[in-house]
Amino acid sequence: MRVLFKTDYNQDIKFAKHSGYVFWYGLLLAGVFLAPMALDTYWINELTRVLIYALAGLGLMVVTGFTGQVSLGHAAFMAIGAYTHAFLLTQGVPFFVSLPIAALTSGVVGLLIAIPASRMTGLYLTIASLAFAIVVEDVVIHWEGVTGGNRGMAVDPPMLFGYEIFEAWEYYYIVLVLLIMSIILVLNVLRSPLGRSMLAVRDSEISAESLGIRVARTKVLAFLISAALTGLAGGLFAHFIQFLSPETFGILLSIQLLLMIVVGGLGTVHGAIYGAVLIGFLEATISIMKDWLPPAIGNQPGLEPGLFGVILVLFIIFEPEGVYGRWLKFRTFLENFPFYRRNTFKRQRSYLKTERMR
Amino acid sequence: MAEFFQLLVIGLSQGCVYGLIAMGFVMIYKATEMVNFAQGDIMMLGSFVAFTIIVTWGFNFWLGLLLAMGVMAVFGFLVDAVVVRRIIGQPQFSIVILTISLGFIFRAVAGMIWGQAPLSLDTPFVGTSNFGGAVIGHDRLAIMGGTVAVVSLIFLFLRYSRWGIAMQAASQNQLAAFYVGIPVKLVYSGVWGLAAAISCVAGVLLAPITLIGPLNGFLGIKAFAAAVIGGFGSLPGALIGGLIIGIAEPFAAAYLPEVKNIIGYLIMFAVLMLRPEGLFATIYQKKV
């Protein structure tokens, strides 16, 4: 067990709490940067998919994990990011200009949605976000001039300063660098006053308000950041799947994002990453499973969402803190061995929080 | 005029279905403070169960409907008693996520048992009537009649029966209800059962109009919008919200075809902007 002495005023908000952080995260960083050299194209593509999911999950985490507003409409922000990016590319806007604009557009839409949404409490927001996702899907279908409607829209490989990115590993590095930048952004937000207010709003809106935090402003900013990150993920996703169609960004994707952050561990940056890794792993497993399942079950279009549902139910009931929570418990167990008590992480039981009062 | 009347009847009947689902949804919310996002999928399961009993096993329609309602009531009871009850005391989003995932599971299971192809359920309500130029299908009339019957039964049940009063008590204050000897857990599961049975009726009434398929559960999303318009936690509000969305849809399809799929949600957004607590508010500001 490590004992930390405070020797610096800034110690509380440092990213690396002690040398162990530097070592392990450095190792991880080296690992992900060297990974393409050891892997073939298929696995690099799978890794890229995981990184994009992680970015989208990070966006959802900001609003759901840190601010406590369950959004069922984040696929819509991905759609906005993807279509804006793809449309700007067809107009001849360069990649590194179009991507930030796509993220910004998505962020601004998130902001516009959040202004009425910040007046709603939990449940209303969830339903409104679900409805928002459906409205966006409908707009994508009907706005054929820009989105191609149901026919879909092909996306060319990205061009960087006149150099076309064809290889999987080149694109992997672009996504990786953007993901790392986004993680640093989110970590920075989290240790800023805004991030602290988000956590306060999540834990209790009334206490937050009593402490002088502007709840509505916090929620709106959380939506802005969240939608921008998810839109960025959408723009990257557009190149990854190379063909956009409205059903790509349906409700299933929203649920998948939610599944990621719940299974990974709600309320932590680690959770978004773990969740993305698990989802990527799960998708590969399901596609392998389909081969040996009887066709009556294996070829069901509902199989994948059904399995997602089962996993979500099991996690919500048995491990609401997700994989990362389980890992924390295990680590505490090792660190305190043999003094770990089973109730260390036990939740306080309470009555269901009422929403009738607010 | 005839066209207007016809659109109105189509809208009313569609709205009745939304209203019935929304009522099941609101009933659960009112009593247990939980939001059941799987309500639409429970309706879908109800119509499949009715299909199996009536078409596959050859029961009489009315007997089959009653049996299906019974099966769904038991199913709803078990969903609460086995799964949902375990997470009481966790934050609201756990329940949201749990019920959404239950909906996905139901949809997948229904697809595996009954297949993806739409099935048709024969009802006694065939034929059309002509009211001064407006041609109205009997299935539409049956939906409206059925809704009126179900709503009055629920009203009588909640107002006069012992169980209904116990449900009201439990929904107003769990602890107080528990202290006066109401078996709150049992009552809660009972509410889930009742809501599932109501959705089953909605599913069967809807069957002649939209065939039965695993994706019918998505209708539930419109029912949520209806519940939001009516003000969450108000039973008459849920019904009226359902009717508003139901009536708006065919008129939008006739006069503004671009928005026909999303008109319900647009109305919901408008209500949320102007009156965030819904038309029949039941949310109060907490006093500290």
XYZ file of C-alpha atoms in Angstrom:
646
model
C 0.000 0.000 0.000
C 1.291 3.373 -0.990
C 1.145 6.334 1.368
C 1.000 9.707 -0.358
C 2.368 12.804 1.356
C 1.151 16.185 0.275
C 4.100 18.278 -0.796
C 2.447 20.564 -3.282
C -0.731 22.588 -3.493
C -1.453 21.277 -6.941
C -1.131 17.675 -5.922
C -4.879 17.170 -5.630
C -5.559 18.029 -9.217
C -2.567 16.382 -10.845
C -3.325 13.847 -13.538
C -0.666 11.440 -12.298
C -1.150 10.958 -8.586
C 2.128 9.061 -8.209
C 4.834 7.355 -10.211
C 2.684 4.238 -10.671
C 0.316 6.241 -12.852
C 3.162 7.463 -15.033
C 4.517 3.965 -15.457
C 1.291 2.103 -16.232
C -0.311 4.747 -18.422
C 2.997 5.246 -20.204
C 3.099 1.535 -20.866
C -0.486 1.637 -22.172
C 0.361 4.591 -24.404
C 3.396 2.823 -25.798
C 1.250 -0.252 -26.338
C -1.448 1.507 -28.352
C 1.121 3.426 -30.390
C 3.086 0.314 -31.253
C 0.045 -1.921 -31.760
C -0.338 -1.384 -35.553
C 3.161 -2.737 -36.149
C 2.252 -6.109 -34.670
C -1.285 -6.449 -36.019
C -2.777 -7.156 -39.420
C -5.318 -4.899 -41.125
C -8.381 -6.676 -39.743
C -7.349 -6.154 -36.142
C -6.203 -2.581 -36.764
C -9.677 -1.887 -38.123
C -11.267 -3.497 -35.086
C -9.053 -1.364 -32.827
C -10.005 1.767 -34.750
C -13.661 0.909 -34.260
C -13.050 0.513 -30.524
C -11.306 3.887 -30.372
C -14.187 5.616 -32.173
C -16.690 3.980 -29.845
C -14.562 5.088 -26.917
C -14.682 8.669 -28.170
C -18.465 8.561 -28.557
C -18.788 6.871 -25.183
C -16.628 9.571 -23.642
C -19.053 12.128 -25.028
C -22.027 10.322 -23.549
C -20.146 9.881 -20.291
C -19.851 13.643 -19.897
C -23.585 14.089 -19.920
C -24.782 10.826 -18.398
C -21.910 9.722 -16.196
C -20.753 13.074 -14.889
C -23.851 15.265 -15.092
C -26.393 12.530 -14.476
C -28.667 13.278 -17.429
C -29.549 10.028 -19.179
C -29.543 10.623 -22.907
C -31.004 8.061 -25.269
C -30.311 10.217 -28.273
C -26.574 10.298 -28.643
C -26.656 8.367 -31.884
C -28.317 11.488 -33.283
C -25.268 13.585 -32.409
C -23.077 10.991 -34.084
C -25.342 11.237 -37.122
C -25.098 15.023 -37.152
C -21.311 14.865 -36.897
C -21.014 12.194 -39.567
C -23.335 13.832 -42.085
C -21.958 17.337 -41.559
C -18.431 16.059 -42.035
C -19.316 14.010 -45.097
C -21.282 16.881 -46.631
C -18.481 19.394 -46.061
C -15.991 17.009 -47.626
C -18.103 16.795 -50.772
C -18.041 20.619 -50.880
C -14.248 20.488 -50.957
C -13.564 21.524 -47.369
C -10.281 19.968 -46.160
C -10.390 17.169 -43.565
C -8.899 19.056 -40.638
C -11.243 22.011 -41.137
C -14.338 19.973 -41.735
C -13.912 17.731 -38.687
C -13.919 20.552 -36.117
C -16.860 22.167 -37.900
C -18.735 18.871 -37.707
C -17.967 18.585 -33.995
C -18.990 22.178 -33.461
C -22.250 21.790 -35.387
C -23.137 18.788 -33.306
C -22.167 20.705 -30.168
C -24.339 23.662 -31.107
C -27.294 21.385 -31.806
C -26.666 19.816 -28.411
C -26.659 23.286 -26.900
C -29.951 24.164 -28.571
C -31.496 20.930 -27.343
C -30.128 21.444 -23.857
C -31.666 24.871 -23.346
C -35.221 23.521 -23.103
C -33.917 20.215 -21.762
C -32.169 21.827 -18.827
C -35.556 22.749 -17.454
C -36.619 19.134 -17.449
C -35.705 16.585 -14.859
C -34.368 13.094 -15.406
C -37.191 11.282 -17.007
C -38.478 14.018 -19.277
C -35.005 14.527 -20.596
C -34.609 10.839 -21.362
C -37.827 10.751 -23.344
C -37.081 14.069 -25.051
C -33.647 12.814 -26.128
C -35.194 9.644 -27.483
C -37.712 11.715 -29.435
C -34.886 13.980 -30.619
C -33.033 10.965 -32.017
C -36.139 9.895 -33.923
C -36.656 13.409 -35.286
C -33.034 13.589 -36.468
C -33.339 10.201 -38.162
C -36.458 11.438 -39.939
C -34.714 14.642 -41.009
C -31.803 12.610 -42.388
C -34.229 10.507 -44.413
C -36.094 13.498 -45.827
C -33.258 15.988 -46.431
C -32.121 14.186 -49.534
C -30.183 17.097 -51.023
C -27.584 16.873 -48.279
C -27.832 13.409 -46.804
C -28.838 11.290 -49.762
C -31.903 10.114 -47.849
C -32.507 6.392 -47.772
C -30.120 5.842 -50.683
C -27.248 6.652 -48.376
C -24.060 8.558 -48.976
C -20.592 7.330 -49.791
C -17.652 8.843 -47.912
C -14.236 9.078 -49.529
C -11.041 8.300 -47.650
C -9.688 11.360 -45.836
C -7.204 13.620 -47.624
C -4.442 15.172 -45.542
C -2.522 17.979 -47.254
C -2.918 16.327 -50.619
C -2.055 12.896 -49.304
C -4.825 10.288 -49.295
C -5.196 8.150 -46.179
C -5.822 4.669 -47.508
C -4.050 2.418 -45.082
C -5.847 1.249 -41.949
C -2.896 2.066 -39.706
C -2.691 5.674 -40.872
C -6.316 6.226 -39.987
C -5.768 4.421 -36.681
C -3.189 7.018 -35.679
C -5.484 9.927 -36.567
C -8.268 8.478 -34.433
C -5.885 7.599 -31.619
C -4.420 11.090 -31.395
C -7.879 12.695 -31.455
C -9.091 10.305 -28.749
C -6.118 11.089 -26.512
C -6.681 14.806 -27.001
C -10.342 14.374 -26.117
C -9.512 12.379 -23.001
C -7.149 15.113 -21.861
C -9.863 17.680 -22.572
C -12.400 15.766 -20.497
C -9.938 15.210 -17.656
C -9.172 18.913 -17.680
C -12.849 19.808 -17.620
C -13.322 17.418 -14.730
C -10.781 19.166 -12.553
C -12.072 22.612 -13.461
C -14.952 24.322 -11.623
C -17.281 23.274 -14.439
C -16.472 19.605 -13.924
C -16.959 19.872 -10.175
C -20.339 21.524 -10.726
C -21.317 18.729 -13.108
C -20.634 16.133 -10.427
C -22.557 18.215 -7.902
C -25.542 18.496 -10.249
C -25.445 14.747 -10.762
C -25.427 13.970 -7.069
C -28.130 16.393 -6.056
C -29.553 19.249 -8.032
C -31.009 20.862 -4.948
C -27.740 20.824 -3.023
C -25.904 22.093 -6.064
C -28.355 24.942 -6.439
C -28.056 25.748 -2.736
C -24.298 25.986 -3.121
C -24.695 28.623 -5.785
C -24.043 26.431 -8.806
C -26.018 27.463 -11.838
C -27.644 24.139 -12.601
C -29.114 25.048 -15.973
C -25.823 26.527 -17.218
C -23.892 23.471 -16.065
C -26.262 21.129 -17.868
C -26.156 23.185 -21.054
C -22.345 23.255 -21.092
C -22.222 19.531 -20.358
C -24.470 18.967 -23.356
C -22.272 21.168 -25.514
C -19.096 19.254 -24.662
C -20.817 15.932 -24.870
C -22.471 16.575 -28.212
C -19.250 17.987 -29.673
C -17.229 14.925 -28.658
C -19.906 12.570 -29.939
C -20.117 14.565 -33.164
C -16.348 14.266 -33.561
C -16.703 10.517 -33.117
C -19.436 10.601 -35.741
C -17.179 12.390 -38.218
C -14.451 9.812 -37.688
C -17.007 7.014 -37.915
C -18.108 8.325 -41.315
C -14.692 7.516 -42.789
C -14.538 4.256 -40.938
C -17.784 2.813 -42.318
C -17.334 4.673 -45.664
C -21.067 4.618 -46.345
C -23.676 6.529 -44.370
C -27.306 5.513 -44.254
C -30.014 6.629 -41.809
C -30.396 3.248 -40.107
C -26.725 3.244 -39.090
C -27.567 5.835 -36.477
C -30.766 4.312 -35.128
C -31.850 3.730 -31.595
C -29.699 0.611 -31.404
C -26.552 2.720 -31.584
C -27.819 4.944 -28.771
C -28.468 1.880 -26.651
C -25.062 0.529 -27.553
C -23.403 3.729 -26.351
C -25.393 3.573 -23.143
C -24.467 -0.074 -22.727
C -20.812 0.857 -23.139
C -20.711 3.392 -20.390
C -22.860 1.361 -17.993
C -20.889 -1.821 -18.490
C -17.599 0.027 -18.434
C -18.412 1.935 -15.284
C -20.634 4.969 -15.036
C -19.013 8.192 -13.939
C -15.391 7.453 -14.841
C -13.303 8.138 -17.909
C -11.950 4.611 -17.614
C -15.504 3.342 -17.914
C -15.953 4.749 -21.425
C -12.740 3.089 -22.624
C -13.400 -0.272 -20.959
C -16.930 -0.213 -22.287
C -15.733 0.409 -25.832
C -13.214 -2.419 -25.600
C -15.892 -4.756 -24.287
C -18.386 -3.776 -26.988
C -15.793 -4.319 -29.687
C -14.990 -7.697 -28.189
C -18.695 -8.516 -27.878
C -19.426 -7.695 -31.518
C -16.609 -9.946 -32.651
C -17.863 -12.712 -30.352
C -21.441 -12.397 -31.584
C -20.358 -12.656 -35.206
C -18.385 -15.814 -34.346
C -21.287 -17.174 -32.291
C -23.663 -16.781 -35.207
C -21.806 -19.541 -37.030
C -22.479 -22.259 -34.503
C -25.878 -21.182 -33.204
C -28.912 -22.875 -34.800
C -30.038 -20.658 -37.703
C -33.481 -20.044 -36.123
C -31.720 -18.144 -33.333
C -28.459 -17.153 -34.969
C -29.982 -15.331 -37.923
C -32.454 -13.295 -35.915
C -32.065 -9.574 -36.577
C -33.020 -9.022 -32.941
C -30.279 -11.257 -31.563
C -27.653 -8.597 -31.071
C -29.855 -6.034 -29.296
C -31.355 -8.867 -27.268
C -27.927 -9.961 -26.062
C -27.026 -6.346 -25.325
C -30.205 -6.176 -23.280
C -29.327 -9.285 -21.287
C -25.843 -7.963 -20.535
C -27.213 -4.582 -19.478
C -29.782 -6.169 -17.173
C -27.162 -8.366 -15.534
C -24.795 -5.447 -15.013
C -27.461 -3.099 -13.657
C -28.615 -5.705 -11.157
C -25.351 -7.274 -10.098
C -22.603 -4.718 -10.772
C -24.010 -1.231 -11.232
C -20.523 0.224 -11.062
C -19.479 -1.686 -14.145
C -16.201 -3.328 -14.991
C -14.166 -0.426 -13.666
C -16.028 -0.555 -10.346
C -15.331 -4.277 -10.122
C -11.650 -3.622 -10.824
C -11.511 -0.958 -8.093
C -12.990 -3.450 -5.648
C -10.478 -6.069 -6.658
C -7.584 -3.628 -6.331
C -8.731 -2.486 -2.922
C -8.939 -6.128 -1.964
C -5.324 -6.665 -2.992
C -4.042 -3.457 -1.452
C -5.684 -4.071 1.894
C -5.151 -7.796 1.979
C -6.140 -9.445 4.289
C -8.259 -6.671 5.736
C -10.731 -6.148 2.912
C -14.301 -6.110 4.144
C -17.085 -7.186 1.905
C -19.141 -4.127 2.699
C -16.469 -1.590 1.757
C -18.250 -0.618 -1.432
C -21.744 -1.448 -0.280
C -24.267 1.052 -1.445
C -26.514 2.740 0.952
C -29.998 1.420 0.356
C -32.575 4.091 -0.019
C -36.072 4.430 -1.269
C -36.465 5.066 -4.913
C -35.718 8.704 -5.448
C -38.936 10.439 -6.214
C -39.197 12.565 -9.304
C -42.561 13.905 -8.359
C -40.845 16.517 -6.263
C -38.030 18.487 -7.695
C -66.570 17.315 -44.114
C -66.704 13.557 -44.587
C -62.936 13.522 -45.011
C -62.488 15.537 -41.859
C -64.751 13.187 -39.939
C -62.939 10.161 -41.273
C -59.528 11.532 -40.332
C -60.892 12.387 -36.916
C -62.124 8.853 -36.301
C -58.863 7.339 -37.521
C -56.970 9.690 -35.243
C -59.213 9.037 -32.274
C -58.867 5.294 -32.596
C -55.095 5.477 -33.026
C -54.943 7.867 -30.101
C -56.916 5.466 -27.948
C -54.199 2.845 -28.438
C -51.471 5.327 -27.525
C -53.551 6.411 -24.583
C -54.021 2.849 -23.354
C -50.296 2.129 -23.481
C -49.549 5.474 -21.862
C -52.043 4.666 -19.131
C -50.286 1.424 -18.303
C -47.044 3.327 -18.257
C -48.376 6.130 -16.059
C -50.056 3.676 -13.736
C -46.754 1.999 -13.014
C -45.065 5.364 -12.643
C -47.715 6.714 -10.328
C -47.733 3.703 -8.070
C -44.084 2.700 -7.982
C -42.188 5.768 -9.260
C -40.583 3.557 -11.856
C -40.636 4.233 -15.536
C -41.336 1.240 -17.647
C -39.760 1.821 -21.029
C -40.718 -1.724 -21.987
C -44.439 -0.980 -21.964
C -44.682 -0.934 -25.758
C -42.893 -4.261 -25.935
C -45.208 -5.727 -23.319
C -48.070 -4.669 -25.600
C -46.332 -6.416 -28.471
C -45.908 -9.591 -26.397
C -49.574 -9.365 -25.388
C -50.710 -9.337 -28.994
C -48.453 -12.317 -29.773
C -49.804 -14.268 -26.805
C -53.346 -13.498 -27.923
C -52.382 -14.660 -31.429
C -51.112 -17.988 -30.081
C -54.202 -18.561 -27.951
C -56.783 -17.474 -30.508
C -55.303 -18.459 -33.853
C -52.915 -21.299 -33.079
C -54.946 -22.977 -30.344
C -58.321 -22.042 -31.830
C -59.979 -20.478 -28.797
C -63.004 -18.207 -29.054
C -61.927 -14.579 -29.485
C -63.373 -13.224 -26.234
C -62.225 -16.181 -24.146
C -58.820 -15.953 -25.804
C -58.595 -12.239 -25.066
C -59.359 -12.861 -21.396
C -56.804 -15.680 -21.251
C -54.160 -13.526 -22.934
C -54.859 -10.733 -20.460
C -54.446 -13.208 -17.627
C -51.171 -14.515 -19.039
C -49.846 -10.993 -19.509
C -50.953 -9.983 -16.010
C -48.958 -12.865 -14.559
C -46.054 -11.928 -16.821
C -46.111 -8.302 -15.705
C -46.334 -9.396 -12.082
C -43.299 -11.628 -12.518
C -41.264 -8.963 -14.349
C -41.606 -6.764 -11.295
C -41.276 -9.493 -8.681
C -38.252 -11.192 -10.248
C -36.276 -8.441 -11.978
C -37.324 -4.869 -11.396
C -37.823 -5.058 -7.635
C -34.141 -5.816 -7.133
C -33.006 -2.361 -8.075
C -35.317 -0.294 -5.923
C -33.147 2.244 -4.146
C -30.797 2.797 -7.064
C -30.907 6.008 -9.038
C -33.627 6.544 -11.596
C -31.401 5.986 -14.598
C -30.767 2.397 -13.493
C -34.462 1.720 -13.893
C -34.553 3.513 -17.220
C -31.659 1.451 -18.517
C -33.051 -1.748 -17.024
C -36.489 -1.402 -18.579
C -35.102 -0.357 -21.964
C -32.933 -3.451 -21.998
C -35.890 -5.581 -20.945
C -37.717 -4.176 -23.970
C -34.861 -5.255 -26.247
C -34.873 -8.719 -24.697
C -38.634 -9.072 -25.178
C -38.294 -8.003 -28.794
C -35.515 -10.515 -29.460
C -37.412 -13.331 -27.729
C -40.631 -12.521 -29.600
C -38.681 -12.564 -32.862
C -37.253 -15.978 -32.012
C -40.594 -17.500 -31.012
C -42.996 -15.974 -33.514
C -40.655 -14.894 -36.306
C -40.212 -11.541 -38.004
C -43.007 -11.887 -40.560
C -46.126 -9.934 -39.601
C -49.025 -12.077 -38.402
C -52.679 -11.245 -38.688
C -55.149 -11.833 -35.883
C -58.776 -12.255 -36.917
C -61.155 -10.292 -34.761
C -64.954 -10.204 -34.797
C -64.758 -6.544 -35.831
C -64.891 -6.730 -39.617
C -66.701 -4.653 -42.154
C -67.294 -0.937 -42.414
C -70.120 1.458 -41.730
C -70.986 4.570 -43.657
C -71.730 7.692 -41.659
C -72.816 10.394 -44.076
C -70.044 9.684 -46.567
C -67.319 8.825 -44.052
C -66.415 5.153 -44.211
C -65.422 3.898 -40.791
C -64.013 0.426 -40.204
C -65.565 -1.532 -37.362
C -62.106 -2.283 -36.006
C -61.664 1.455 -35.406
C -64.995 1.600 -33.589
C -63.979 -1.434 -31.545
C -60.803 0.333 -30.434
C -62.762 3.315 -29.213
C -65.419 1.185 -27.523
C -62.776 -1.040 -25.977
C -60.867 1.950 -24.659
C -63.974 3.445 -23.091
C -64.757 0.084 -21.475
C -61.208 -0.415 -20.168
C -60.953 3.121 -18.851
C -64.279 2.926 -17.024
C -63.343 -0.448 -15.526
C -60.020 0.960 -14.319
C -61.771 3.967 -12.890
C -64.255 1.802 -10.990
C -61.471 -0.525 -9.868
C -59.268 2.247 -8.519
C -62.160 4.067 -6.892
C -64.176 1.311 -5.277
C -62.257 -1.947 -4.956
C -60.064 -2.745 -1.948
C -57.079 -3.400 -4.193
C -57.603 -0.228 -6.126
C -57.650 1.853 -2.990
C -54.569 0.034 -1.720
C -52.828 0.913 -4.987
C -53.730 4.559 -4.595
C -52.488 4.541 -1.019
C -49.216 2.869 -1.948
C -48.693 5.332 -4.742
C -49.200 8.314 -2.468
C -46.886 7.206 0.299
C -45.139 3.872 0.448
C -44.202 4.012 4.088
C -47.577 5.148 5.351
C -49.252 2.487 3.241
C -46.923 -0.121 4.667
C -47.668 0.990 8.235
C -51.416 0.609 7.803
C -50.920 -2.949 6.663
C -50.944 -2.762 2.863
C -48.601 -5.358 1.344
C -46.745 -2.745 -0.692
C -44.501 -5.144 -2.629
C -47.464 -7.271 -3.649
C -49.434 -4.185 -4.631
C -46.551 -2.928 -6.760
C -46.261 -6.181 -8.619
C -50.035 -6.139 -8.970
C -49.834 -2.728 -10.624
C -47.301 -4.089 -13.090
C -49.646 -6.980 -13.815
C -52.596 -4.652 -14.333
C -50.585 -2.394 -16.639
C -49.464 -5.403 -18.675
C -53.072 -6.593 -18.998
C -54.185 -3.156 -20.223
C -51.383 -3.118 -22.783
C -52.468 -6.562 -23.900
C -55.946 -5.186 -24.671
C -54.339 -2.326 -26.581
C -52.227 -4.799 -28.555
C -55.209 -6.960 -29.494
C -57.342 -3.967 -30.467
C -54.517 -2.690 -32.636
C -53.892 -6.075 -34.283
C -56.373 -5.708 -37.196
C -54.942 -2.309 -38.149
C -51.205 -2.874 -37.943
C -50.351 -6.540 -38.204
C -48.558 -8.158 -35.274
C -44.770 -7.964 -35.482
C -41.865 -7.764 -33.048
C -41.225 -4.138 -33.945
C -44.687 -3.008 -32.854
C -43.176 -2.269 -29.474
C -41.693 0.941 -30.850
C -45.206 2.318 -30.661
C -44.446 2.629 -26.982
C -42.190 5.612 -27.695
C -45.219 7.531 -28.934
C -47.027 6.501 -25.791
C -44.217 8.063 -23.736
C -44.635 11.247 -25.692
C -48.361 11.040 -24.941
C -47.643 10.597 -21.245
C -45.285 13.581 -21.284
C -47.854 15.763 -23.026
C -50.459 14.787 -20.466
C -48.141 15.413 -17.561
C -46.467 12.364 -16.184
C -48.410 10.694 -13.440
C -51.870 11.751 -14.488
C -54.095 8.972 -15.860
C -56.627 11.217 -17.644
C -53.651 13.241 -18.894
C -52.119 10.138 -20.436
C -55.332 9.347 -22.283
C -55.752 12.919 -23.512
C -52.090 13.106 -24.529
C -52.581 9.906 -26.504
C -55.650 11.329 -28.213
C -53.821 14.558 -29.096
C -50.988 12.661 -30.768
C -53.380 10.210 -32.380
C -55.546 12.956 -33.890
C -52.560 15.010 -35.016
C -51.045 12.122 -36.986
C -53.656 11.485 -39.708
C -54.210 15.224 -40.161
C -50.479 15.735 -40.561
C -50.358 12.844 -43.016
C -53.151 14.478 -45.047
C -52.013 18.088 -44.986
C -48.306 18.128 -44.032
C -46.879 14.789 -45.184
C -43.266 15.748 -44.383
C -43.821 15.667 -40.653
C -46.280 12.814 -40.376
C -43.860 10.510 -38.537
C -42.600 13.072 -36.094
C -45.634 15.258 -35.441
C -46.218 13.592 -32.058
C -42.701 14.394 -30.918
C -42.920 17.941 -32.218
C -46.080 18.443 -30.161
C -44.243 16.971 -27.197
C -41.336 19.387 -27.635
C -43.770 22.267 -27.895
C -45.495 21.210 -24.673
C -42.142 20.784 -22.940
C -41.067 24.272 -23.974
C -44.262 26.013 -22.968
C -45.319 23.942 -20.013
C -42.521 21.566 -18.983
C -44.653 19.827 -16.379
C -47.243 18.739 -18.954
C -50.852 19.716 -19.385
C -51.981 18.059 -16.150
C -49.108 18.729 -13.812
C -48.320 16.364 -10.989
C -44.778 17.517 -10.219
C -44.245 19.942 -7.416
C -41.240 21.966 -6.408
C -39.580 20.358 -3.402
C -39.495 22.445 -0.300
C -36.366 22.126 1.747
